[in-house]
Structure formats: structure tokens, C-alpha cells
């Protein structure tokens, strides 16, 4: 409770019985949340206590579910992994970004859905964030359109990485050590020291050939 109040002091002015509890009940019913899951969502996103669930959140969830053809279980999975989606402007921001991503990569409906289910945080990324990153990955790792599509569907988390703070420095490290930039894909999840070690090993193998 303290955590919620500190993050959302205005909650003290809310009408709990008249507004908050009915809204939480509607959200819980719509998504089939357990008490623990509902609690986790609120602790992660305290502002949800002030959202207009019936008027705004439920129609937004319906639009997202329809666009991606999500089952009830899949929609619930997305919300639990990314509670902030409850506050997103689906029609104005999320759907246009999904359309731009699908168009840029030539994704089928099934592939787009797979990307979102593997990495729900893509729903919070803007077109301005996504497209330059995709262009850079294709250019700097020398991929065809088909190769790029396949890799991003399989490694959707790459879309969430910072171009400036993660991808570009790692590409520079590959160049410095004489390793292929393909390691950006192969070892994308490794820590900085582990990634450097992988680059050094790859460079030694290459030099020995």
C-alpha cells in the first residue's frame, strides 16, 4: 500500500468503493486474473487505479486483441508481461507502429503476432524508435530482407535494444577485435564482458584459419 501511495499520491483522493474497486473487478474479470496477478499488475502500474476501465481500457484491449488475433490467454500474457499496455493509446500509437513494423519487415499476420508475444515491450516502441534501428541492423550486418525478417521474428528482443547504447558500441567492438558483426545476433543476450570474450574467441578462430 505504501508503495502504491508513494508512486501515486492522488490515489488518496479516489473513491474506492464507487470507482476503484468496480474498475479493478471489471479488469480482473475481463482478463481472468487471479488475485495475485491483479495485485502484481497494480503494483507494477499504480496509475491503473485511476484509469477508466470500462470506457477506455477494455475497448483498447479489444482493439489490440482483434488486430493481433490474440486468444484470451495470449492477451492476458501480454498484459501480465507489460502492464503498462493498459495505459497505451492503442488506436493512436500502438496500431500505427505495428502496421509500420509489419510493412517494413514484410511480416505475415502470424509473424507479427509472434513478435509481440515474444517481446510485448515492442508495443511501447514508437515508429521513430523502431525504423532507424531496423534500417541500421540490416545495413550494418549485411542482411537481405528475408534474412532480416527471419532474424527479427526469431530474436525479437533485438528491437528493444538501444541503438546508441548497445548495438552501435557492440558493432564497434566487433570491428576493433576483427570479429564478424554477425555476433550481434548470435550473442545478443550476453553481458558486455561475455560479449567481448565471444568476440575475442571468434577473432582468434578467424585468425587461425
Short mmCIF file of N, CA, C and O in Angstrom, two decimals, residues 1 4-5 10-25 49-50:
data_model
loop_
_atom_site.label_atom_id
_atom_site.label_comp_id
_atom_site.label_asym_id
_atom_site.label_seq_id
_atom_site.Cartn_x
_atom_site.Cartn_y
_atom_site.Cartn_z
N UNK A 1 0.84 -1.20 0.00
CA UNK A 1 0.00 0.00 0.00
C UNK A 1 0.87 1.26 0.00
O UNK A 1 0.62 2.21 -0.74
N UNK A 4 2.27 1.95 -3.41
CA UNK A 4 1.26 2.49 -4.33
C UNK A 4 1.02 3.96 -4.04
O UNK A 4 0.98 4.80 -4.96
N UNK A 5 0.87 4.32 -2.77
CA UNK A 5 0.60 5.71 -2.39
C UNK A 5 1.78 6.62 -2.73
O UNK A 5 1.59 7.74 -3.21
N UNK A 10 -2.17 10.77 -5.51
CA UNK A 10 -3.55 11.17 -5.78
C UNK A 10 -4.55 10.05 -5.50
O UNK A 10 -5.75 10.30 -5.38
N UNK A 11 -4.04 8.82 -5.35
CA UNK A 11 -4.93 7.70 -5.06
C UNK A 11 -5.70 7.93 -3.77
O UNK A 11 -6.81 7.39 -3.58
N UNK A 12 -5.14 8.76 -2.86
CA UNK A 12 -5.80 9.04 -1.59
C UNK A 12 -7.12 9.79 -1.78
O UNK A 12 -7.98 9.80 -0.90
N UNK A 13 -7.26 10.41 -2.95
CA UNK A 13 -8.49 11.16 -3.21
C UNK A 13 -9.51 10.36 -4.01
O UNK A 13 -10.63 10.83 -4.25
N UNK A 14 -9.15 9.16 -4.43
CA UNK A 14 -10.06 8.36 -5.24
C UNK A 14 -11.21 7.81 -4.40
O UNK A 14 -11.05 7.52 -3.21
N UNK A 15 -12.33 7.63 -5.04
CA UNK A 15 -13.48 6.99 -4.39
C UNK A 15 -13.33 5.49 -4.58
O UNK A 15 -13.66 4.95 -5.63
N UNK A 16 -12.83 4.85 -3.53
CA UNK A 16 -12.50 3.43 -3.64
C UNK A 16 -13.72 2.57 -3.93
O UNK A 16 -13.74 1.76 -4.86
N UNK A 17 -14.75 2.73 -3.12
CA UNK A 17 -15.94 1.89 -3.27
C UNK A 17 -16.67 2.15 -4.57
O UNK A 17 -17.14 1.23 -5.24
N UNK A 18 -16.78 3.43 -4.94
CA UNK A 18 -17.59 3.79 -6.11
C UNK A 18 -16.85 3.59 -7.43
O UNK A 18 -17.48 3.26 -8.44
N UNK A 19 -15.54 3.78 -7.43
CA UNK A 19 -14.81 3.75 -8.70
C UNK A 19 -13.70 2.70 -8.79
O UNK A 19 -13.67 1.91 -9.73
N UNK A 20 -12.80 2.71 -7.82
CA UNK A 20 -11.60 1.87 -7.93
C UNK A 20 -11.95 0.38 -7.89
O UNK A 20 -11.54 -0.39 -8.78
N UNK A 21 -12.69 -0.04 -6.91
CA UNK A 21 -12.98 -1.47 -6.77
C UNK A 21 -13.80 -2.01 -7.94
O UNK A 21 -13.49 -3.10 -8.46
N UNK A 22 -14.84 -1.30 -8.40
CA UNK A 22 -15.56 -1.80 -9.58
C UNK A 22 -14.68 -1.88 -10.83
O UNK A 22 -14.80 -2.81 -11.63
N UNK A 23 -13.78 -0.90 -10.98
CA UNK A 23 -12.88 -0.92 -12.13
C UNK A 23 -11.92 -2.10 -12.08
O UNK A 23 -11.68 -2.77 -13.09
N UNK A 24 -11.37 -2.34 -10.90
CA UNK A 24 -10.46 -3.48 -10.75
C UNK A 24 -11.19 -4.79 -10.99
O UNK A 24 -10.64 -5.71 -11.61
N UNK A 25 -12.42 -4.87 -10.52
CA UNK A 25 -13.21 -6.09 -10.72
C UNK A 25 -13.48 -6.31 -12.21
O UNK A 25 -13.43 -7.45 -12.70
N UNK A 49 -5.17 2.37 -11.18
CA UNK A 49 -6.25 2.61 -10.22
C UNK A 49 -7.12 3.80 -10.61
O UNK A 49 -8.25 3.92 -10.17
N UNK A 50 -6.57 4.69 -11.42
CA UNK A 50 -7.33 5.86 -11.84
C UNK A 50 -7.83 5.78 -13.27
O UNK A 50 -8.48 6.72 -13.75
#
